[in-house]
Amino acid sequence: MLQADGDIVETDGVSPLAFTVTDGDSYYVVVKHRNHLAVMTDTTYPINQGALIDFTNPTTGTFGTGSQAIQNGIMMLYSADANGDGSVNAADRAITWNDRNQSGYLLSDVNLSGSVNAGDRSLTWNGRNKFTQVP
Ligand SMILES: [Ca+2]
Ligand SMILES: [Ca+2]
């Protein structure tokens, strides 16, 4: 579960994320979100106890070019993928328009405010032509 502060934890909201891995192996790490564009490390990392991969750090290499947004020097996932298909385009904008004035846990709530309104629609427009580069 991706928390508002960027931490990723187990679905209980507090436990550190645990993986079953083969000791000594290294892995690419991918972060996917229901209505944001996924990002992946550009190299493998050994996954051991206490491993930390900080995708907010601009020096953490990610696969592809321009795969993350940056704000005030902090890297973040691009939002606005209202249909979760890995790209932001007119279809996402149409979904946010059709869901306007609704509240709840909706894919079209691309700014995660709890409701769908002009702010979500603007994000889909401003994010148009972006797509995930995760293979
Ligand atoms: Ca989309
Ligand atoms: Ca919203």
mmCIF file of N, CA and C and ligand atoms in Angstrom:
data_model
loop_
_atom_site.group_PDB
_atom_site.id
_atom_site.type_symbol
_atom_site.label_atom_id
_atom_site.label_comp_id
_atom_site.label_asym_id
_atom_site.label_seq_id
_atom_site.Cartn_x
_atom_site.Cartn_y
_atom_site.Cartn_z
ATOM 1 N N MET A 1 0.851 -1.174 0.000
ATOM 2 C CA MET A 1 0.000 0.000 0.000
ATOM 3 C C MET A 1 0.894 1.233 0.000
ATOM 4 N N LEU A 2 0.613 2.134 -0.938
ATOM 5 C CA LEU A 2 1.360 3.387 -1.044
ATOM 6 C C LEU A 2 0.684 4.430 -0.169
ATOM 7 N N GLN A 3 1.405 4.936 0.817
ATOM 8 C CA GLN A 3 0.834 5.922 1.733
ATOM 9 C C GLN A 3 1.021 7.333 1.180
ATOM 10 N N ALA A 4 0.267 8.265 1.729
ATOM 11 C CA ALA A 4 0.322 9.656 1.269
ATOM 12 C C ALA A 4 1.723 10.245 1.365
ATOM 13 N N ASP A 5 2.534 9.783 2.308
ATOM 14 C CA ASP A 5 3.886 10.318 2.456
ATOM 15 C C ASP A 5 4.891 9.603 1.547
ATOM 16 N N GLY A 6 4.406 8.660 0.738
ATOM 17 C CA GLY A 6 5.282 7.977 -0.205
ATOM 18 C C GLY A 6 5.811 6.645 0.279
ATOM 19 N N ASP A 7 5.646 6.352 1.570
ATOM 20 C CA ASP A 7 6.093 5.052 2.079
ATOM 21 C C ASP A 7 5.206 3.951 1.514
ATOM 22 N N ILE A 8 5.800 2.790 1.302
ATOM 23 C CA ILE A 8 5.041 1.621 0.878
ATOM 24 C C ILE A 8 5.101 0.604 2.011
ATOM 25 N N VAL A 9 3.930 0.186 2.463
ATOM 26 C CA VAL A 9 3.824 -0.739 3.591
ATOM 27 C C VAL A 9 2.840 -1.854 3.236
ATOM 28 N N GLU A 10 2.788 -2.857 4.113
ATOM 29 C CA GLU A 10 1.813 -3.936 3.923
ATOM 30 C C GLU A 10 0.392 -3.362 4.018
ATOM 31 N N THR A 11 -0.585 -4.156 3.626
ATOM 32 C CA THR A 11 -1.965 -3.660 3.571
ATOM 33 C C THR A 11 -2.562 -3.375 4.941
ATOM 34 N N ASP A 12 -1.875 -3.773 6.043
ATOM 35 C CA ASP A 12 -2.365 -3.389 7.370
ATOM 36 C C ASP A 12 -2.036 -1.929 7.683
ATOM 37 N N GLY A 13 -1.245 -1.286 6.809
ATOM 38 C CA GLY A 13 -0.946 0.126 6.954
ATOM 39 C C GLY A 13 0.245 0.461 7.829
ATOM 40 N N VAL A 14 0.845 -0.518 8.489
ATOM 41 C CA VAL A 14 1.959 -0.216 9.388
ATOM 42 C C VAL A 14 3.172 -1.132 9.208
ATOM 43 N N SER A 15 2.948 -2.378 8.815
ATOM 44 C CA SER A 15 4.058 -3.338 8.742
ATOM 45 C C SER A 15 4.940 -3.060 7.526
ATOM 46 N N PRO A 16 6.254 -3.249 7.692
ATOM 47 C CA PRO A 16 7.140 -3.100 6.533
ATOM 48 C C PRO A 16 6.769 -4.109 5.447
ATOM 49 N N LEU A 17 6.983 -3.714 4.225
ATOM 50 C CA LEU A 17 6.658 -4.568 3.092
ATOM 51 C C LEU A 17 7.591 -5.777 3.083
ATOM 52 N N ALA A 18 7.040 -6.952 2.952
ATOM 53 C CA ALA A 18 7.842 -8.184 2.956
ATOM 54 C C ALA A 18 7.699 -8.906 1.624
ATOM 55 N N PHE A 19 8.826 -9.446 1.138
ATOM 56 C CA PHE A 19 8.845 -10.237 -0.096
ATOM 57 C C PHE A 19 9.481 -11.579 0.202
ATOM 58 N N THR A 20 9.090 -12.587 -0.523
ATOM 59 C CA THR A 20 9.794 -13.858 -0.506
ATOM 60 C C THR A 20 10.722 -13.853 -1.708
ATOM 61 N N VAL A 21 12.023 -13.865 -1.442
ATOM 62 C CA VAL A 21 13.004 -13.787 -2.514
ATOM 63 C C VAL A 21 14.052 -14.874 -2.322
ATOM 64 N N THR A 22 14.798 -15.130 -3.370
ATOM 65 C CA THR A 22 15.912 -16.063 -3.296
ATOM 66 C C THR A 22 17.120 -15.315 -2.775
ATOM 67 N N ASP A 23 17.685 -15.803 -1.692
ATOM 68 C CA ASP A 23 18.834 -15.147 -1.062
ATOM 69 C C ASP A 23 19.972 -14.988 -2.068
ATOM 70 N N GLY A 24 20.512 -13.792 -2.146
ATOM 71 C CA GLY A 24 21.637 -13.540 -3.031
ATOM 72 C C GLY A 24 21.246 -13.048 -4.413
ATOM 73 N N ASP A 25 19.974 -13.141 -4.771
ATOM 74 C CA ASP A 25 19.545 -12.655 -6.075
ATOM 75 C C ASP A 25 19.224 -11.159 -6.009
ATOM 76 N N SER A 26 19.267 -10.521 -7.147
ATOM 77 C CA SER A 26 18.912 -9.108 -7.264
ATOM 78 C C SER A 26 17.699 -8.971 -8.180
ATOM 79 N N TYR A 27 16.953 -7.891 -7.991
ATOM 80 C CA TYR A 27 15.677 -7.737 -8.693
ATOM 81 C C TYR A 27 15.486 -6.299 -9.159
ATOM 82 N N TYR A 28 14.785 -6.161 -10.274
ATOM 83 C CA TYR A 28 14.257 -4.851 -10.641
ATOM 84 C C TYR A 28 13.065 -4.598 -9.714
ATOM 85 N N VAL A 29 12.865 -3.364 -9.330
ATOM 86 C CA VAL A 29 11.747 -3.014 -8.457
ATOM 87 C C VAL A 29 10.805 -2.086 -9.222
ATOM 88 N N VAL A 30 9.519 -2.422 -9.207
ATOM 89 C CA VAL A 30 8.496 -1.651 -9.920
ATOM 90 C C VAL A 30 7.480 -1.138 -8.908
ATOM 91 N N VAL A 31 7.083 0.116 -9.050
ATOM 92 C CA VAL A 31 5.989 0.670 -8.260
ATOM 93 C C VAL A 31 4.820 0.938 -9.201
ATOM 94 N N LYS A 32 3.693 0.305 -8.898
ATOM 95 C CA LYS A 32 2.485 0.507 -9.691
ATOM 96 C C LYS A 32 1.393 1.055 -8.782
ATOM 97 N N HIS A 33 0.578 1.901 -9.333
ATOM 98 C CA HIS A 33 -0.531 2.494 -8.593
ATOM 99 C C HIS A 33 -1.753 2.466 -9.494
ATOM 100 N N ARG A 34 -2.934 2.391 -8.923
ATOM 101 C CA ARG A 34 -4.153 2.185 -9.703
ATOM 102 C C ARG A 34 -4.412 3.243 -10.762
ATOM 103 N N ASN A 35 -4.031 4.504 -10.526
ATOM 104 C CA ASN A 35 -4.275 5.530 -11.536
ATOM 105 C C ASN A 35 -3.083 6.467 -11.729
ATOM 106 N N HIS A 36 -1.895 5.914 -11.481
ATOM 107 C CA HIS A 36 -0.660 6.625 -11.774
ATOM 108 C C HIS A 36 0.169 5.746 -12.723
ATOM 109 N N LEU A 37 1.155 6.356 -13.366
ATOM 110 C CA LEU A 37 1.994 5.593 -14.284
ATOM 111 C C LEU A 37 3.110 4.890 -13.513
ATOM 112 N N ALA A 38 3.278 3.612 -13.800
ATOM 113 C CA ALA A 38 4.262 2.795 -13.088
ATOM 114 C C ALA A 38 5.681 3.253 -13.397
ATOM 115 N N VAL A 39 6.582 2.974 -12.472
ATOM 116 C CA VAL A 39 7.996 3.274 -12.650
ATOM 117 C C VAL A 39 8.798 2.061 -12.181
ATOM 118 N N MET A 40 9.980 1.870 -12.784
ATOM 119 C CA MET A 40 10.812 0.712 -12.473
ATOM 120 C C MET A 40 12.274 1.148 -12.345
ATOM 121 N N THR A 41 13.007 0.524 -11.476
ATOM 122 C CA THR A 41 14.434 0.806 -11.379
ATOM 123 C C THR A 41 15.120 0.458 -12.698
ATOM 124 N N ASP A 42 16.210 1.170 -12.995
ATOM 125 C CA ASP A 42 16.916 0.886 -14.247
ATOM 126 C C ASP A 42 18.008 -0.158 -14.078
ATOM 127 N N THR A 43 18.126 -0.667 -12.865
ATOM 128 C CA THR A 43 19.098 -1.715 -12.588
ATOM 129 C C THR A 43 18.516 -2.621 -11.502
ATOM 130 N N THR A 44 19.152 -3.736 -11.292
ATOM 131 C CA THR A 44 18.669 -4.643 -10.258
ATOM 132 C C THR A 44 19.257 -4.252 -8.906
ATOM 133 N N TYR A 45 18.521 -4.590 -7.863
ATOM 134 C CA TYR A 45 18.952 -4.327 -6.497
ATOM 135 C C TYR A 45 18.893 -5.632 -5.709
ATOM 136 N N PRO A 46 19.886 -5.863 -4.836
ATOM 137 C CA PRO A 46 19.747 -7.003 -3.928
ATOM 138 C C PRO A 46 18.635 -6.683 -2.924
ATOM 139 N N ILE A 47 17.683 -7.564 -2.822
ATOM 140 C CA ILE A 47 16.583 -7.335 -1.888
ATOM 141 C C ILE A 47 16.887 -8.131 -0.616
ATOM 142 N N ASN A 48 17.292 -7.414 0.406
ATOM 143 C CA ASN A 48 17.564 -8.055 1.683
ATOM 144 C C ASN A 48 16.866 -7.269 2.777
ATOM 145 N N GLN A 49 16.955 -7.760 3.989
ATOM 146 C CA GLN A 49 16.263 -7.102 5.095
ATOM 147 C C GLN A 49 16.741 -5.663 5.234
ATOM 148 N N GLY A 50 15.808 -4.744 5.259
ATOM 149 C CA GLY A 50 16.145 -3.335 5.416
ATOM 150 C C GLY A 50 16.492 -2.636 4.118
ATOM 151 N N ALA A 51 16.317 -3.309 2.981
ATOM 152 C CA ALA A 51 16.617 -2.669 1.700
ATOM 153 C C ALA A 51 15.742 -1.432 1.523
ATOM 154 N N LEU A 52 16.328 -0.363 1.003
ATOM 155 C CA LEU A 52 15.588 0.874 0.782
ATOM 156 C C LEU A 52 15.878 1.375 -0.627
ATOM 157 N N ILE A 53 14.853 1.541 -1.403
ATOM 158 C CA ILE A 53 14.975 2.139 -2.730
ATOM 159 C C ILE A 53 14.081 3.363 -2.721
ATOM 160 N N ASP A 54 14.701 4.539 -2.828
ATOM 161 C CA ASP A 54 13.980 5.801 -2.702
ATOM 162 C C ASP A 54 13.676 6.373 -4.086
ATOM 163 N N PHE A 55 12.474 6.118 -4.569
ATOM 164 C CA PHE A 55 12.090 6.610 -5.891
ATOM 165 C C PHE A 55 11.871 8.113 -5.886
ATOM 166 N N THR A 56 11.825 8.757 -4.728
ATOM 167 C CA THR A 56 11.681 10.218 -4.686
ATOM 168 C C THR A 56 13.018 10.918 -4.913
ATOM 169 N N ASN A 57 14.111 10.176 -4.797
ATOM 170 C CA ASN A 57 15.447 10.746 -4.963
ATOM 171 C C ASN A 57 15.806 10.804 -6.440
ATOM 172 N N PRO A 58 16.123 12.011 -6.949
ATOM 173 C CA PRO A 58 16.439 12.130 -8.378
ATOM 174 C C PRO A 58 17.640 11.300 -8.818
ATOM 175 N N THR A 59 18.489 10.865 -7.893
ATOM 176 C CA THR A 59 19.651 10.068 -8.281
ATOM 177 C C THR A 59 19.334 8.574 -8.401
ATOM 178 N N THR A 60 18.125 8.177 -7.978
ATOM 179 C CA THR A 60 17.731 6.779 -8.153
ATOM 180 C C THR A 60 17.375 6.570 -9.614
ATOM 181 N N GLY A 61 18.098 5.714 -10.271
ATOM 182 C CA GLY A 61 17.882 5.491 -11.697
ATOM 183 C C GLY A 61 16.578 4.764 -11.974
ATOM 184 N N THR A 62 15.831 5.265 -12.943
ATOM 185 C CA THR A 62 14.586 4.616 -13.346
ATOM 186 C C THR A 62 14.638 4.309 -14.832
ATOM 187 N N PHE A 63 13.936 3.277 -15.220
ATOM 188 C CA PHE A 63 13.928 2.819 -16.608
ATOM 189 C C PHE A 63 13.207 3.818 -17.506
ATOM 190 N N GLY A 64 13.798 4.106 -18.649
ATOM 191 C CA GLY A 64 13.174 4.997 -19.617
ATOM 192 C C GLY A 64 13.578 6.443 -19.405
ATOM 193 N N THR A 65 13.068 7.296 -20.250
ATOM 194 C CA THR A 65 13.366 8.727 -20.194
ATOM 195 C C THR A 65 12.133 9.483 -19.715
ATOM 196 N N GLY A 66 12.332 10.315 -18.692
ATOM 197 C CA GLY A 66 11.210 11.113 -18.201
ATOM 198 C C GLY A 66 10.082 10.274 -17.636
ATOM 199 N N SER A 67 10.428 9.207 -16.961
ATOM 200 C CA SER A 67 9.403 8.277 -16.466
ATOM 201 C C SER A 67 8.720 8.764 -15.199
ATOM 202 N N GLN A 68 9.270 9.805 -14.576
ATOM 203 C CA GLN A 68 8.676 10.341 -13.361
ATOM 204 C C GLN A 68 8.530 11.850 -13.477
ATOM 205 N N ALA A 69 7.547 12.366 -12.749
ATOM 206 C CA ALA A 69 7.387 13.811 -12.618
ATOM 207 C C ALA A 69 8.337 14.297 -11.535
ATOM 208 N N ILE A 70 8.681 15.567 -11.543
ATOM 209 C CA ILE A 70 9.516 16.143 -10.488
ATOM 210 C C ILE A 70 8.875 17.432 -10.003
ATOM 211 N N GLN A 71 8.863 17.591 -8.691
ATOM 212 C CA GLN A 71 8.324 18.807 -8.091
ATOM 213 C C GLN A 71 9.190 19.159 -6.901
ATOM 214 N N ASN A 72 9.730 20.352 -6.902
ATOM 215 C CA ASN A 72 10.609 20.818 -5.825
ATOM 216 C C ASN A 72 11.736 19.836 -5.543
ATOM 217 N N GLY A 73 12.280 19.232 -6.595
ATOM 218 C CA GLY A 73 13.414 18.333 -6.468
ATOM 219 C C GLY A 73 13.054 16.931 -6.013
ATOM 220 N N ILE A 74 11.767 16.650 -5.883
ATOM 221 C CA ILE A 74 11.309 15.334 -5.446
ATOM 222 C C ILE A 74 10.645 14.623 -6.616
ATOM 223 N N MET A 75 11.118 13.425 -6.891
ATOM 224 C CA MET A 75 10.555 12.635 -7.984
ATOM 225 C C MET A 75 9.257 11.981 -7.515
ATOM 226 N N MET A 76 8.317 11.846 -8.432
ATOM 227 C CA MET A 76 7.025 11.234 -8.100
ATOM 228 C C MET A 76 6.429 10.575 -9.338
ATOM 229 N N LEU A 77 5.438 9.746 -9.098
ATOM 230 C CA LEU A 77 4.742 9.101 -10.196
ATOM 231 C C LEU A 77 3.868 10.123 -10.909
ATOM 232 N N TYR A 78 3.751 9.985 -12.237
ATOM 233 C CA TYR A 78 2.761 10.771 -12.966
ATOM 234 C C TYR A 78 1.382 10.229 -12.627
ATOM 235 N N SER A 79 0.438 11.107 -12.405
ATOM 236 C CA SER A 79 -0.930 10.678 -12.138
ATOM 237 C C SER A 79 -1.749 10.772 -13.430
ATOM 238 N N ALA A 80 -3.047 10.657 -13.305
ATOM 239 C CA ALA A 80 -4.009 10.929 -14.381
ATOM 240 C C ALA A 80 -4.310 9.740 -15.287
ATOM 241 N N ASP A 81 -3.859 8.551 -14.934
ATOM 242 C CA ASP A 81 -4.214 7.367 -15.732
ATOM 243 C C ASP A 81 -5.534 6.810 -15.190
ATOM 244 N N ALA A 82 -6.613 7.503 -15.517
ATOM 245 C CA ALA A 82 -7.920 7.212 -14.913
ATOM 246 C C ALA A 82 -8.466 5.831 -15.253
ATOM 247 N N ASN A 83 -7.991 5.237 -16.337
ATOM 248 C CA ASN A 83 -8.468 3.880 -16.646
ATOM 249 C C ASN A 83 -7.398 2.821 -16.389
ATOM 250 N N GLY A 84 -6.259 3.244 -15.862
ATOM 251 C CA GLY A 84 -5.226 2.297 -15.456
ATOM 252 C C GLY A 84 -4.619 1.491 -16.584
ATOM 253 N N ASP A 85 -4.605 2.043 -17.812
ATOM 254 C CA ASP A 85 -4.068 1.270 -18.939
ATOM 255 C C ASP A 85 -2.619 1.582 -19.254
ATOM 256 N N GLY A 86 -1.972 2.434 -18.433
ATOM 257 C CA GLY A 86 -0.557 2.710 -18.628
ATOM 258 C C GLY A 86 -0.249 3.924 -19.482
ATOM 259 N N SER A 87 -1.267 4.651 -19.900
ATOM 260 C CA SER A 87 -1.033 5.881 -20.650
ATOM 261 C C SER A 87 -2.084 6.919 -20.263
ATOM 262 N N VAL A 88 -1.760 8.173 -20.503
ATOM 263 C CA VAL A 88 -2.691 9.261 -20.203
ATOM 264 C C VAL A 88 -3.090 9.897 -21.525
ATOM 265 N N ASN A 89 -4.379 9.885 -21.791
ATOM 266 C CA ASN A 89 -4.856 10.408 -23.073
ATOM 267 C C ASN A 89 -6.320 10.854 -22.948
ATOM 268 N N ALA A 90 -6.954 11.078 -24.095
ATOM 269 C CA ALA A 90 -8.323 11.592 -24.111
ATOM 270 C C ALA A 90 -9.306 10.669 -23.391
ATOM 271 N N ALA A 91 -9.043 9.378 -23.404
ATOM 272 C CA ALA A 91 -9.939 8.441 -22.718
ATOM 273 C C ALA A 91 -9.970 8.735 -21.216
ATOM 274 N N ASP A 92 -8.815 9.043 -20.639
ATOM 275 C CA ASP A 92 -8.757 9.362 -19.207
ATOM 276 C C ASP A 92 -9.499 10.669 -18.920
ATOM 277 N N ARG A 93 -9.336 11.617 -19.816
ATOM 278 C CA ARG A 93 -10.034 12.902 -19.643
ATOM 279 C C ARG A 93 -11.542 12.706 -19.700
ATOM 280 N N ALA A 94 -11.995 11.879 -20.624
ATOM 281 C CA ALA A 94 -13.429 11.608 -20.745
ATOM 282 C C ALA A 94 -13.965 10.926 -19.479
ATOM 283 N N ILE A 95 -13.196 10.022 -18.920
ATOM 284 C CA ILE A 95 -13.631 9.316 -17.709
ATOM 285 C C ILE A 95 -13.783 10.297 -16.542
ATOM 286 N N THR A 96 -12.820 11.192 -16.395
ATOM 287 C CA THR A 96 -12.925 12.164 -15.297
ATOM 288 C C THR A 96 -14.117 13.093 -15.513
ATOM 289 N N TRP A 97 -14.387 13.421 -16.764
ATOM 290 C CA TRP A 97 -15.546 14.270 -17.051
ATOM 291 C C TRP A 97 -16.853 13.532 -16.730
ATOM 292 N N ASN A 98 -16.925 12.274 -17.138
ATOM 293 C CA ASN A 98 -18.146 11.497 -16.908
ATOM 294 C C ASN A 98 -18.383 11.208 -15.421
ATOM 295 N N ASP A 99 -17.308 11.167 -14.637
ATOM 296 C CA ASP A 99 -17.429 10.885 -13.200
ATOM 297 C C ASP A 99 -17.482 12.153 -12.346
ATOM 298 N N ARG A 100 -17.544 13.322 -12.978
ATOM 299 C CA ARG A 100 -17.503 14.583 -12.227
ATOM 300 C C ARG A 100 -18.591 14.604 -11.147
ATOM 301 N N ASN A 101 -18.243 15.230 -10.053
ATOM 302 C CA ASN A 101 -19.130 15.409 -8.897
ATOM 303 C C ASN A 101 -19.409 14.117 -8.128
ATOM 304 N N GLN A 102 -18.677 13.049 -8.410
ATOM 305 C CA GLN A 102 -18.820 11.825 -7.635
ATOM 306 C C GLN A 102 -17.733 11.784 -6.565
ATOM 307 N N SER A 103 -18.027 11.087 -5.488
ATOM 308 C CA SER A 103 -17.073 10.934 -4.388
ATOM 309 C C SER A 103 -16.849 9.461 -4.126
ATOM 310 N N GLY A 104 -15.678 9.170 -3.557
ATOM 311 C CA GLY A 104 -15.376 7.799 -3.183
ATOM 312 C C GLY A 104 -14.039 7.339 -3.731
ATOM 313 N N TYR A 105 -13.816 6.038 -3.665
ATOM 314 C CA TYR A 105 -12.567 5.428 -4.119
ATOM 315 C C TYR A 105 -12.710 5.126 -5.603
ATOM 316 N N LEU A 106 -12.456 6.145 -6.423
ATOM 317 C CA LEU A 106 -12.695 6.056 -7.858
ATOM 318 C C LEU A 106 -11.385 6.165 -8.629
ATOM 319 N N LEU A 107 -11.240 5.368 -9.691
ATOM 320 C CA LEU A 107 -10.061 5.473 -10.548
ATOM 321 C C LEU A 107 -9.925 6.882 -11.109
ATOM 322 N N SER A 108 -11.062 7.514 -11.364
ATOM 323 C CA SER A 108 -11.046 8.847 -11.965
ATOM 324 C C SER A 108 -10.630 9.947 -10.988
ATOM 325 N N ASP A 109 -10.506 9.623 -9.703
ATOM 326 C CA ASP A 109 -10.002 10.586 -8.714
ATOM 327 C C ASP A 109 -8.475 10.567 -8.778
ATOM 328 N N VAL A 110 -7.941 11.149 -9.849
ATOM 329 C CA VAL A 110 -6.505 11.014 -10.118
ATOM 330 C C VAL A 110 -5.631 11.861 -9.196
ATOM 331 N N ASN A 111 -6.213 12.852 -8.514
ATOM 332 C CA ASN A 111 -5.414 13.599 -7.534
ATOM 333 C C ASN A 111 -5.677 13.106 -6.112
ATOM 334 N N LEU A 112 -6.411 12.021 -5.986
ATOM 335 C CA LEU A 112 -6.633 11.321 -4.715
ATOM 336 C C LEU A 112 -7.257 12.222 -3.649
ATOM 337 N N SER A 113 -8.155 13.106 -4.057
ATOM 338 C CA SER A 113 -8.793 14.028 -3.123
ATOM 339 C C SER A 113 -10.046 13.443 -2.484
ATOM 340 N N GLY A 114 -10.537 12.327 -3.024
ATOM 341 C CA GLY A 114 -11.763 11.734 -2.513
ATOM 342 C C GLY A 114 -12.988 12.074 -3.335
ATOM 343 N N SER A 115 -12.814 12.947 -4.325
ATOM 344 C CA SER A 115 -13.918 13.279 -5.223
ATOM 345 C C SER A 115 -13.358 13.589 -6.606
ATOM 346 N N VAL A 116 -14.231 13.623 -7.593
ATOM 347 C CA VAL A 116 -13.811 13.887 -8.974
ATOM 348 C C VAL A 116 -14.364 15.240 -9.398
ATOM 349 N N ASN A 117 -13.467 16.103 -9.840
ATOM 350 C CA ASN A 117 -13.891 17.442 -10.251
ATOM 351 C C ASN A 117 -12.929 18.004 -11.301
ATOM 352 N N ALA A 118 -12.996 19.299 -11.508
ATOM 353 C CA ALA A 118 -12.183 19.930 -12.547
ATOM 354 C C ALA A 118 -10.683 19.729 -12.314
ATOM 355 N N GLY A 119 -10.278 19.610 -11.059
ATOM 356 C CA GLY A 119 -8.857 19.377 -10.769
ATOM 357 C C GLY A 119 -8.364 18.067 -11.366
ATOM 358 N N ASP A 120 -9.182 17.036 -11.278
ATOM 359 C CA ASP A 120 -8.808 15.747 -11.857
ATOM 360 C C ASP A 120 -8.762 15.844 -13.382
ATOM 361 N N ARG A 121 -9.740 16.512 -13.924
ATOM 362 C CA ARG A 121 -9.797 16.659 -15.388
ATOM 363 C C ARG A 121 -8.583 17.448 -15.885
ATOM 364 N N SER A 122 -8.184 18.480 -15.144
ATOM 365 C CA SER A 122 -7.002 19.252 -15.543
ATOM 366 C C SER A 122 -5.746 18.382 -15.525
ATOM 367 N N LEU A 123 -5.635 17.519 -14.528
ATOM 368 C CA LEU A 123 -4.461 16.643 -14.477
ATOM 369 C C LEU A 123 -4.397 15.722 -15.692
ATOM 370 N N THR A 124 -5.554 15.204 -16.106
ATOM 371 C CA THR A 124 -5.527 14.322 -17.283
ATOM 372 C C THR A 124 -5.141 15.101 -18.534
ATOM 373 N N TRP A 125 -5.588 16.340 -18.607
ATOM 374 C CA TRP A 125 -5.221 17.164 -19.767
ATOM 375 C C TRP A 125 -3.734 17.515 -19.732
ATOM 376 N N ASN A 126 -3.259 17.950 -18.560
ATOM 377 C CA ASN A 126 -1.848 18.334 -18.445
ATOM 378 C C ASN A 126 -0.905 17.142 -18.592
ATOM 379 N N GLY A 127 -1.400 15.946 -18.282
ATOM 380 C CA GLY A 127 -0.548 14.755 -18.376
ATOM 381 C C GLY A 127 -0.686 14.000 -19.679
ATOM 382 N N ARG A 128 -1.441 14.559 -20.614
ATOM 383 C CA ARG A 128 -1.695 13.847 -21.869
ATOM 384 C C ARG A 128 -0.388 13.461 -22.566
ATOM 385 N N ASN A 129 -0.448 12.349 -23.252
ATOM 386 C CA ASN A 129 0.672 11.799 -24.020
ATOM 387 C C ASN A 129 1.801 11.237 -23.161
ATOM 388 N N LYS A 130 1.564 11.092 -21.850
ATOM 389 C CA LYS A 130 2.540 10.397 -21.004
ATOM 390 C C LYS A 130 2.143 8.923 -20.968
ATOM 391 N N PHE A 131 3.130 8.076 -20.813
ATOM 392 C CA PHE A 131 2.846 6.646 -20.711
ATOM 393 C C PHE A 131 3.936 5.981 -19.882
ATOM 394 N N THR A 132 3.595 4.863 -19.284
ATOM 395 C CA THR A 132 4.591 4.160 -18.496
ATOM 396 C C THR A 132 5.605 3.518 -19.434
ATOM 397 N N GLN A 133 6.826 3.467 -18.978
ATOM 398 C CA GLN A 133 7.878 2.851 -19.772
ATOM 399 C C GLN A 133 8.309 1.509 -19.197
ATOM 400 N N VAL A 134 7.540 1.042 -18.213
ATOM 401 C CA VAL A 134 7.832 -0.255 -17.623
ATOM 402 C C VAL A 134 7.486 -1.334 -18.657
ATOM 403 N N PRO A 135 8.457 -2.206 -18.978
ATOM 404 C CA PRO A 135 8.164 -3.231 -20.000
ATOM 405 C C PRO A 135 7.142 -4.252 -19.517
HETATM 406 CA CA CA B 1 -5.164 5.752 -19.365
HETATM 407 CA CA CA B 2 -10.007 14.365 -7.100
#
